[in-house]
Tab-separated table of C-alpha atoms in Angstrom:
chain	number	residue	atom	x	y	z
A	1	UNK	CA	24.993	-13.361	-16.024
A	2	UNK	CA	26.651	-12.106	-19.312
A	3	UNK	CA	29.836	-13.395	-19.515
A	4	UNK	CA	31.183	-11.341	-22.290
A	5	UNK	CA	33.548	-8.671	-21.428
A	6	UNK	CA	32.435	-4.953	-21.369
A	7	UNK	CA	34.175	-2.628	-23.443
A	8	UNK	CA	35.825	-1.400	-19.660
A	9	UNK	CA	36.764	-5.178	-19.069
A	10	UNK	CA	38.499	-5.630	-21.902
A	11	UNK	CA	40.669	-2.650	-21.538
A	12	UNK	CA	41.500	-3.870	-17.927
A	13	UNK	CA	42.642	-7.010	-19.476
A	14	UNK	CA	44.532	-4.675	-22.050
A	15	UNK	CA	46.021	-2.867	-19.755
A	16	UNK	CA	47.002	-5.414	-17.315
A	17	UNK	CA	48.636	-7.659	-20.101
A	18	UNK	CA	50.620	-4.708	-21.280
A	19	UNK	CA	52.124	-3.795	-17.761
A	20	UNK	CA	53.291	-6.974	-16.687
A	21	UNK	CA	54.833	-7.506	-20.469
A	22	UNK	CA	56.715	-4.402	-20.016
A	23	UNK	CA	57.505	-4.466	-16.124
A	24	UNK	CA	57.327	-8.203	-15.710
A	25	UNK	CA	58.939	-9.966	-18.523
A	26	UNK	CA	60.804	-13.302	-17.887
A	27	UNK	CA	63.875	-11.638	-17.087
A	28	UNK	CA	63.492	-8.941	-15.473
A	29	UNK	CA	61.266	-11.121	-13.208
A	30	UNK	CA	64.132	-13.233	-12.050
A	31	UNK	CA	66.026	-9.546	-11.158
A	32	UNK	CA	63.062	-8.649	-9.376
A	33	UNK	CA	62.736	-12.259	-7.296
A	34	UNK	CA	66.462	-12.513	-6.483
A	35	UNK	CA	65.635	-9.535	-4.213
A	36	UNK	CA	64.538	-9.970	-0.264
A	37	UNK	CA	62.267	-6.979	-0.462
A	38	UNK	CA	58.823	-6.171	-2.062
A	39	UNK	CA	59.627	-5.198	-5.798
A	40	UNK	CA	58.486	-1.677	-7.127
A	41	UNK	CA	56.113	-3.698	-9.310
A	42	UNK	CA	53.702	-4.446	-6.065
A	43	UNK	CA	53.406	-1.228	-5.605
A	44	UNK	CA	52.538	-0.166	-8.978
A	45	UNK	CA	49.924	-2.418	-9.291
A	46	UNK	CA	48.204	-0.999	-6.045
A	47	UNK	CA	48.237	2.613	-8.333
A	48	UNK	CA	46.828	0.565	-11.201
A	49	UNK	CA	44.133	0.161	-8.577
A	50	UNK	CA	44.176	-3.816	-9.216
A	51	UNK	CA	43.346	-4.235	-5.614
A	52	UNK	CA	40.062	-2.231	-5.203
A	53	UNK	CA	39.209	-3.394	-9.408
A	54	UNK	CA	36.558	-6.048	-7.985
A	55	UNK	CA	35.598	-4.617	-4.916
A	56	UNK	CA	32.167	-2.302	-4.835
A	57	UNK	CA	32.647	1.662	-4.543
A	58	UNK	CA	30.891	1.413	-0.678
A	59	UNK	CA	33.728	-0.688	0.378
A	60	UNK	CA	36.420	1.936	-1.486
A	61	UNK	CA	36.372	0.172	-4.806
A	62	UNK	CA	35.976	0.668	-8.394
A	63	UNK	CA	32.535	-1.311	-8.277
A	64	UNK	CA	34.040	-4.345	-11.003
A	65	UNK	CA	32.933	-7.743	-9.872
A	66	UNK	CA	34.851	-11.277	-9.839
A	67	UNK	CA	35.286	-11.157	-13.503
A	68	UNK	CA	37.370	-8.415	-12.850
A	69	UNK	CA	39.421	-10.225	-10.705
A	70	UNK	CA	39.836	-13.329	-12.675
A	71	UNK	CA	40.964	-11.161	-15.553
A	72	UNK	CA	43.599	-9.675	-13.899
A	73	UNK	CA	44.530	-13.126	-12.200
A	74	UNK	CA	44.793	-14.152	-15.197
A	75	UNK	CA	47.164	-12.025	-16.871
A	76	UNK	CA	48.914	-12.859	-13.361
A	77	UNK	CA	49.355	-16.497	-14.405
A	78	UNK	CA	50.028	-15.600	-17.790
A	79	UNK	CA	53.465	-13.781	-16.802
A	80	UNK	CA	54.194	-15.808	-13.765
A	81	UNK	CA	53.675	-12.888	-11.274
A	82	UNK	CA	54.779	-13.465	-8.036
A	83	UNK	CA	53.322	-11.651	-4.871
A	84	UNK	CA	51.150	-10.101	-2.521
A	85	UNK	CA	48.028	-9.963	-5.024
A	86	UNK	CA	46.136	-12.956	-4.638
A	87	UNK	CA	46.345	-13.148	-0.509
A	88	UNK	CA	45.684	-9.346	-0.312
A	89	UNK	CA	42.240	-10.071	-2.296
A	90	UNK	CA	41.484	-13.126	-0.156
A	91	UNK	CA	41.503	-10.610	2.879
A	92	UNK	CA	39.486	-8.240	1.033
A	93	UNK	CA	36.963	-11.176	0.760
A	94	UNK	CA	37.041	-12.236	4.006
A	95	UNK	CA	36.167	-8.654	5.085
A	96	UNK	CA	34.277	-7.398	2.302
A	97	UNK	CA	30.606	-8.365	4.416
A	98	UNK	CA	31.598	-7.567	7.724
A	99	UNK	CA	29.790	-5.398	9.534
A	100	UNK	CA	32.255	-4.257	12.567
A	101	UNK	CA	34.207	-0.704	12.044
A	102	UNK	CA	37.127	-2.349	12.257
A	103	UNK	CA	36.659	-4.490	9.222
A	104	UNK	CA	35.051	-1.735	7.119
A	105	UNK	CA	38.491	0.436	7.844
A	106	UNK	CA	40.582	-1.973	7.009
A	107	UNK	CA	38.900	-3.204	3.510
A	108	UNK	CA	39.159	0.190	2.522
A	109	UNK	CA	42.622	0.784	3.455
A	110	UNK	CA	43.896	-2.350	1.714
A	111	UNK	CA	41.861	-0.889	-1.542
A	112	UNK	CA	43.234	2.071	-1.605
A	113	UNK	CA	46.701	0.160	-0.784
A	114	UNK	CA	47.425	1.773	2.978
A	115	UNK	CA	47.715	-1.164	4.574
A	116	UNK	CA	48.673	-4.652	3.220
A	117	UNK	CA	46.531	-7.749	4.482
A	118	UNK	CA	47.260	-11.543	4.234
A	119	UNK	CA	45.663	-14.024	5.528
A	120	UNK	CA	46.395	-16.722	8.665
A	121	UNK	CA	44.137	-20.235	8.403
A	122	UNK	CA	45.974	-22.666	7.765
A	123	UNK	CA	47.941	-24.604	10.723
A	124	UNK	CA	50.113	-27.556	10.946
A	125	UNK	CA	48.472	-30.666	10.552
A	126	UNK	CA	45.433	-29.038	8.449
A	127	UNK	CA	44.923	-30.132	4.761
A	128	UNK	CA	43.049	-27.497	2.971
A	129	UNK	CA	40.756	-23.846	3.917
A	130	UNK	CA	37.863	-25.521	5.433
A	131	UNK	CA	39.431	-26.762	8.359
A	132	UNK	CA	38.751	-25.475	11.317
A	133	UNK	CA	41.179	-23.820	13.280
A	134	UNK	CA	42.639	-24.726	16.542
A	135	UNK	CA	44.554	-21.348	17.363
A	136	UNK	CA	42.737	-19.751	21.095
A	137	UNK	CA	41.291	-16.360	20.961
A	138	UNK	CA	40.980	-15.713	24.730
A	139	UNK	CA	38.977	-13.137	25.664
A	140	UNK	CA	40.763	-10.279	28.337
A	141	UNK	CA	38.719	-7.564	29.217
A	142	UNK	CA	37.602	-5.606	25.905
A	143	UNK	CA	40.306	-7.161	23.742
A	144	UNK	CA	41.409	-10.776	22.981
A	145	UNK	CA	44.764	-12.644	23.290
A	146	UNK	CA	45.966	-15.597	20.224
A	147	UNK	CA	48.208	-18.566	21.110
A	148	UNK	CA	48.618	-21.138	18.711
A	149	UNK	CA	50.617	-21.469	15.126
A	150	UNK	CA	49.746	-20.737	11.960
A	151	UNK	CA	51.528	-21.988	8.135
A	152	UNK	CA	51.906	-21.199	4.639
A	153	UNK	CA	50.523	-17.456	5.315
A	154	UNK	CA	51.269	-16.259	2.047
A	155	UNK	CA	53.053	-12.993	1.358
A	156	UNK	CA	53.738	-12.574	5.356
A	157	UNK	CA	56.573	-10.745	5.409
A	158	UNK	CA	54.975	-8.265	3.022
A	159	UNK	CA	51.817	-7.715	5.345
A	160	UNK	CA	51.151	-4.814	7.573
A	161	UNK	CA	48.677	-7.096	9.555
A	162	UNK	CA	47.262	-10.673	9.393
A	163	UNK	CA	43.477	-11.751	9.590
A	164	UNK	CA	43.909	-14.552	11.990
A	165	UNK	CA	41.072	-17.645	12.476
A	166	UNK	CA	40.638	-18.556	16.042
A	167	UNK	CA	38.445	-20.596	18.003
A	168	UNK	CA	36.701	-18.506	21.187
A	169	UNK	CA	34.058	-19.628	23.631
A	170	UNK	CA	31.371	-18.585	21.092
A	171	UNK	CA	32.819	-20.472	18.114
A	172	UNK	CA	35.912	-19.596	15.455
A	173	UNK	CA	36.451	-16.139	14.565
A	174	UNK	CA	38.501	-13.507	12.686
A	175	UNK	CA	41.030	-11.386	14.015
A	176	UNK	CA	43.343	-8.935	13.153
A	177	UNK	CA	47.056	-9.142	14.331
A	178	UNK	CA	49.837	-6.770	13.225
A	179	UNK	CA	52.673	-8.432	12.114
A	180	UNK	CA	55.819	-8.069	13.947
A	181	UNK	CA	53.832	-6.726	16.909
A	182	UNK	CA	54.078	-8.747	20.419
A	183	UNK	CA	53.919	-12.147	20.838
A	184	UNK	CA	54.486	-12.809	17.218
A	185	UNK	CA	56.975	-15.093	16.131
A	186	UNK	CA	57.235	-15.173	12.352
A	187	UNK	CA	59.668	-17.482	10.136
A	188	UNK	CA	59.568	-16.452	6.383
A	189	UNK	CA	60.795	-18.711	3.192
A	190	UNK	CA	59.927	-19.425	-0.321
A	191	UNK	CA	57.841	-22.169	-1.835
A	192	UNK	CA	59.407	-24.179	-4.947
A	193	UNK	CA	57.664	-21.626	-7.661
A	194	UNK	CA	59.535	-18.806	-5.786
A	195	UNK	CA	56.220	-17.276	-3.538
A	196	UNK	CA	57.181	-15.816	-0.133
A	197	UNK	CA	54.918	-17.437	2.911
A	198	UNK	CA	55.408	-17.553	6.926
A	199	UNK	CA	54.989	-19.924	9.294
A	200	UNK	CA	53.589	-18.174	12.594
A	201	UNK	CA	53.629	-18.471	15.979
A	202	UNK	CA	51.289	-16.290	18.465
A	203	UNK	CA	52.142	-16.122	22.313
A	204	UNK	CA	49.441	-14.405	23.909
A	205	UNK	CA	49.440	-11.697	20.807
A	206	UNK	CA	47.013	-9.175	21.252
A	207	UNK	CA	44.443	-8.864	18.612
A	208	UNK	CA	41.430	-7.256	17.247
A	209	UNK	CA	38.042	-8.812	16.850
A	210	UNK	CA	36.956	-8.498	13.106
A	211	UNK	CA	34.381	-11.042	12.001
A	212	UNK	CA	32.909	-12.612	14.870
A	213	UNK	CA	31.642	-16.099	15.686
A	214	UNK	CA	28.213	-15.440	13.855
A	215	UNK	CA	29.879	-14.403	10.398
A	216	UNK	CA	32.518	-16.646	10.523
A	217	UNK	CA	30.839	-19.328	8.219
A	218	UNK	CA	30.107	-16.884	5.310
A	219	UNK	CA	33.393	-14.861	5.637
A	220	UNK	CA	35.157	-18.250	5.015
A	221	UNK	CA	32.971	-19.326	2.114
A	222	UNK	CA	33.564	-15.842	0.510
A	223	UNK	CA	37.479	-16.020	1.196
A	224	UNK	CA	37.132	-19.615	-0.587
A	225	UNK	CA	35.554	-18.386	-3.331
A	226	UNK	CA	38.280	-15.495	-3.991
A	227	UNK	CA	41.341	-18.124	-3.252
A	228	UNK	CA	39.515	-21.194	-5.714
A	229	UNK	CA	38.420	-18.473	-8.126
A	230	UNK	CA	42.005	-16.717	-7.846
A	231	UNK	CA	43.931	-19.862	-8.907
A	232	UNK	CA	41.327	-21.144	-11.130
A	233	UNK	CA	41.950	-18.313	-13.704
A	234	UNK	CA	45.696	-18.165	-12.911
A	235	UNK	CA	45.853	-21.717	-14.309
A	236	UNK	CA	44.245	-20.575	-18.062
A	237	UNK	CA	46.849	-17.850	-18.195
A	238	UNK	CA	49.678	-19.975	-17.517
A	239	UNK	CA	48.806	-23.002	-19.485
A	240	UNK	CA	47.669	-20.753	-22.417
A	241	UNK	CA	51.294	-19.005	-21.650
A	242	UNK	CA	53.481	-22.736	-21.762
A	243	UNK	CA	51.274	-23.850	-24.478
A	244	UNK	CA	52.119	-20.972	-27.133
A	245	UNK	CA	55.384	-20.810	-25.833
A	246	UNK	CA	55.944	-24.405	-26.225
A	247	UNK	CA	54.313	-24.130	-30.165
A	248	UNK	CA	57.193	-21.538	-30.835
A	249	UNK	CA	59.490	-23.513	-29.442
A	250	UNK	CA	58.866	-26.463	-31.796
A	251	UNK	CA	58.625	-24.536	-34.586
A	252	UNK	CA	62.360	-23.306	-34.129
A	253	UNK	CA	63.656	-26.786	-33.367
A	254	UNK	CA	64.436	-28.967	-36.710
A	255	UNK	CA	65.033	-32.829	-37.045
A	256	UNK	CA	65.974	-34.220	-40.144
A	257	UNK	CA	65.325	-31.324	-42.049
A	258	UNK	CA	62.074	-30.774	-40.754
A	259	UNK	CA	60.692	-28.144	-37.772
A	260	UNK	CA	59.057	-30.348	-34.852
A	261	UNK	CA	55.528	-28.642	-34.732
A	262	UNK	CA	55.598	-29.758	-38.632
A	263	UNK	CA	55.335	-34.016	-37.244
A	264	UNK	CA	52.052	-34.906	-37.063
A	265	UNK	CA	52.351	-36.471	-33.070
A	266	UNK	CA	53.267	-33.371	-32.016
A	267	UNK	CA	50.090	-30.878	-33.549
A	268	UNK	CA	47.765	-33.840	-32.187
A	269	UNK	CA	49.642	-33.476	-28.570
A	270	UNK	CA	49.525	-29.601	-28.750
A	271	UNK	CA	46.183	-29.498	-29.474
A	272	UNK	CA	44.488	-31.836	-27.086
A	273	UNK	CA	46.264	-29.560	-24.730
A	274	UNK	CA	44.911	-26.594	-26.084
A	275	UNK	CA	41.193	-28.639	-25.881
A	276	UNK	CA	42.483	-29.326	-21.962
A	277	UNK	CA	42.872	-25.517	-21.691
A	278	UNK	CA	39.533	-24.745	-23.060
A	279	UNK	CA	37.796	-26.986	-20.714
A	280	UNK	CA	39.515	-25.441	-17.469
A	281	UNK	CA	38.071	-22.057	-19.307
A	282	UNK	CA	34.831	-23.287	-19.313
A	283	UNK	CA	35.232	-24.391	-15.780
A	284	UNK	CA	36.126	-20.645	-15.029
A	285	UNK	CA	33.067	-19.307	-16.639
A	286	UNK	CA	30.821	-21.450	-14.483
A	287	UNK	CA	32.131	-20.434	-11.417
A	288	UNK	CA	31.746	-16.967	-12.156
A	289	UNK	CA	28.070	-17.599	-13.255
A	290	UNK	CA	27.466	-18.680	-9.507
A	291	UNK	CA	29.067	-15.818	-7.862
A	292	UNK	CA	25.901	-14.869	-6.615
A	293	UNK	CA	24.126	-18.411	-6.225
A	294	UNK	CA	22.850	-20.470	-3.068
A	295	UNK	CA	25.932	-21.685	-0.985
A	296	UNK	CA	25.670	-24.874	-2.470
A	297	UNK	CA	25.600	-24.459	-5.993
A	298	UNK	CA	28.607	-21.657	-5.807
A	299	UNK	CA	30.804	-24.060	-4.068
A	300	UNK	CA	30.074	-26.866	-6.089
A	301	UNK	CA	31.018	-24.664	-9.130
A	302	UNK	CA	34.377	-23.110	-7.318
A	303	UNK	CA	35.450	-26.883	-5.749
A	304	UNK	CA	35.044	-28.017	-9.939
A	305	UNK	CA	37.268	-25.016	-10.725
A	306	UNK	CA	39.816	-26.046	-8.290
A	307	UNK	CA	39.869	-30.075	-8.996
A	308	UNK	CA	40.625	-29.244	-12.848
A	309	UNK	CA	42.815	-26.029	-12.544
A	310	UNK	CA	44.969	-28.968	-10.202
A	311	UNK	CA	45.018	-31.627	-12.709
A	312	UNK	CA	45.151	-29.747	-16.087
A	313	UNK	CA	47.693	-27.249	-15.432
A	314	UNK	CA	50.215	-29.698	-14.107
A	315	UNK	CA	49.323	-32.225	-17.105
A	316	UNK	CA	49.349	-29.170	-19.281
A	317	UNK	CA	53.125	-27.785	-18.159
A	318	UNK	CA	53.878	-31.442	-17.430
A	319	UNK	CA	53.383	-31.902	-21.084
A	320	UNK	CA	55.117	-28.284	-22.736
A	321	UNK	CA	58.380	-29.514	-19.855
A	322	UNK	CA	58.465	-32.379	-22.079
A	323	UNK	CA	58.111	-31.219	-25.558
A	324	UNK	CA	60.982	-28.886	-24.407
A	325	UNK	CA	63.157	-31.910	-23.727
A	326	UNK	CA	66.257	-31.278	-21.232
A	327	UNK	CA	66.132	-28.034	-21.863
A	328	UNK	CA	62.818	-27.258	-20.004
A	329	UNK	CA	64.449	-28.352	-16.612
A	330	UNK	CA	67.025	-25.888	-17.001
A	331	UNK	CA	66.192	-22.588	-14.446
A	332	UNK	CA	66.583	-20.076	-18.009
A	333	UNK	CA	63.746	-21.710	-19.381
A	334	UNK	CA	60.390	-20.431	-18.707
A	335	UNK	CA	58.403	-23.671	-19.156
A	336	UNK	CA	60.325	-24.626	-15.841
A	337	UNK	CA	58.986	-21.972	-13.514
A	338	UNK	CA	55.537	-22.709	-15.019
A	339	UNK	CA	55.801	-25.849	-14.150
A	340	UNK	CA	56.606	-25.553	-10.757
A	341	UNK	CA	53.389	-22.949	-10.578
A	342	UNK	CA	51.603	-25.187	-11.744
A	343	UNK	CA	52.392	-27.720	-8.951
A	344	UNK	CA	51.954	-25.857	-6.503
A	345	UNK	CA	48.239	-24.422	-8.150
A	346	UNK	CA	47.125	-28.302	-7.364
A	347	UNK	CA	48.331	-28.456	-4.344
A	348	UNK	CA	47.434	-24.508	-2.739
A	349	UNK	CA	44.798	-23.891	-0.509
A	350	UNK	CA	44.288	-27.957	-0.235
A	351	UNK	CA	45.007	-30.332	-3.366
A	352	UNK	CA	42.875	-31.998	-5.326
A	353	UNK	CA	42.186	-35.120	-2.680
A	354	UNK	CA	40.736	-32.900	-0.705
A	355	UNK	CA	38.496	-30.944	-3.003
A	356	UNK	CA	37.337	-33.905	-4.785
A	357	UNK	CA	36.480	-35.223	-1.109
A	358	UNK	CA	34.639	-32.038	-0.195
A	359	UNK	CA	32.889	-32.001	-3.644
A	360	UNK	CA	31.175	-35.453	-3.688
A	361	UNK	CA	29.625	-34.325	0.302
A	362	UNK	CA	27.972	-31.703	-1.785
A	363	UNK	CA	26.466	-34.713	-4.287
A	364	UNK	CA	24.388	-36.145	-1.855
């Protein structure tokens, strides 16, 4: 696989970087999270066509691939963009091989931005994407009915519809449930880098079989892949974000005479931070290599991206917080928010425990 961008690739990562400067810029973000409702900047992107970018032209794409999907995720993490993106592309995943009409409609929809997706798998008690799900699908007559609770459904109160895991007679499936609809309790709140996600509640909610119990395994491995891959390049925009914004910063700060980045202990901490970054990129790369590989080999690559986007962002904007001094806990700094991103990066989807845990079963 050539991992070189394509002259097209290149200006998608032009492009993207020059919208969310202009439309997304540090303040103007905090205008733009301050409000309750989806920002106009959500749906811009959908007319940027960021959603169907990666997805084939059969499915009502623009035929990219996942590198176009980790370059615009990570522009995302370069400017600290906050919404519906990444769970709306784990949906398109989940769907993207399913065979029923119902899934086909709805992947297309969500690329051309009709309908907004999310996603509903994790559930109190559960530690990361590859548990399995105790919510019921019971089966009456044609349809099926839900019962159980769902958490941390990201972008929730944004979503149209939610693509629900639930355990039937034949095994766990996927379902669609709209959101809002009957027997759907929702409670929506924020996470500490400012995200929107839902805790859920289904009482006998009617759904839609998508993905049934014969799919299920390689639905989930393909939403994994999207979610790990997602985050992994989110992380190399944001710590290559902090970092240079973190250089500037010592350059305009003087002691005795002297700017900061000009002491020698500093350069050596700022660069084995850029060295960190370059590793996690590396990472990145390999994971996209395996896109296509045997089960094994693609998750072993995607679980590596996920244990070191964890651990280096948060050392990396651990670090920059630091070099900022009290200043970088203060909510006007920017080094703040990526901090808190960064955080949550480790722990989203199932922290680093748990990947590490999952990787070494793939050793033996």
């Amino acid at each position: 696989m050539d991992l070189h961008l394509n002259e097209e690739q290149k200006l998608l990562k032009e492009s993207a970087a020059r919208f969310l400067r202009d439309q997304y810029a540090f303040d103007r973000r905090k205008l733009l999270i301050a409000d309750d409702a989806p920002s106009g900047v959500w749906s811009k992107l959908v007319d940027l066509g960021w959603l169907g970018a990666w997805l084939p032209e059969e499915a009502g794409g623009l035929g990219g691939s996942a590198v176009e999907f980790a370059i615009l995720m990570e522009e995302a993490g370069r400017h600290l963009y906050v919404g519906p993106y990444l769970s709306a592309s784990i949906a398109s995943a989940l769907l993207r091989n399913a065979d029923s009409r119902g899934a086909r409609e709805r992947l297309a929809a969500s690329a051309e931005g009709e309908r907004h997706l999310t996603v509903a798998h994790l559930e109190p008690g559960s530690r990361g994407m590859m548990d399995s799900p105790t919510v019921r699908g019971i089966a009456v007559g044609s349809s099926y009915r839900l019962t159980g609770r769902k958490r941390l459904v990201y972008s929730g109160c944004f979503a149209d519809e939610t693509i629900v895991s639930a355990v039937t007679p034949d095994g766990p499936s996927f379902f669609a449930v709209p959101m809002g609809g009957t027997g759907v309790a929702t409670r929506h709140y924020r996470t500490v880098d400012n995200d929107w996600v839902s805790d859920v509640e289904f009482d006998l909610a009617e759904a839609e079989l998508l993905v049934g119990a014969p799919g299920y395994a390689s639905a989930l491995d393909d939403a994994i892949y999207v979610a790990l891959l997602g985050v992994g390049a989110e992380a190399i925009g944001l710590c290559e974000a902090v970092l240079t914004q973190t250089k500037d910063y010592l350059a305009d700060r003087k002691q005795f005479g002297r700017s900061l980045i000009e002491f020698q202990a500093l350069q050596h901490r700022i660069s084995d931070l850029f060295v960190e970054t370059e590793t996690l990129r590396w990472s990145l790369l390999d994971a996209l290599s395996q896109s296509s590989s045997a089960r094994t080999l693609r998750a072993r690559s995607i679980f590596g991206l996920k244990i070191q986007a964890g651990s280096i962002a948060t050392m990396v904007a651990g670090q920059c917080l630091h070099l900022h001094g009290g200043m970088g806990m203060t909510d006007e700094m920017p080094v703040s928010h990526y901090y808190r991103r960064a955080r949550m990066i480790e722990a989203q989807f199932g922290n680093t425990d748990y990947f590490t845990a999952a990787y070494t079963t793939l050793m033996d």
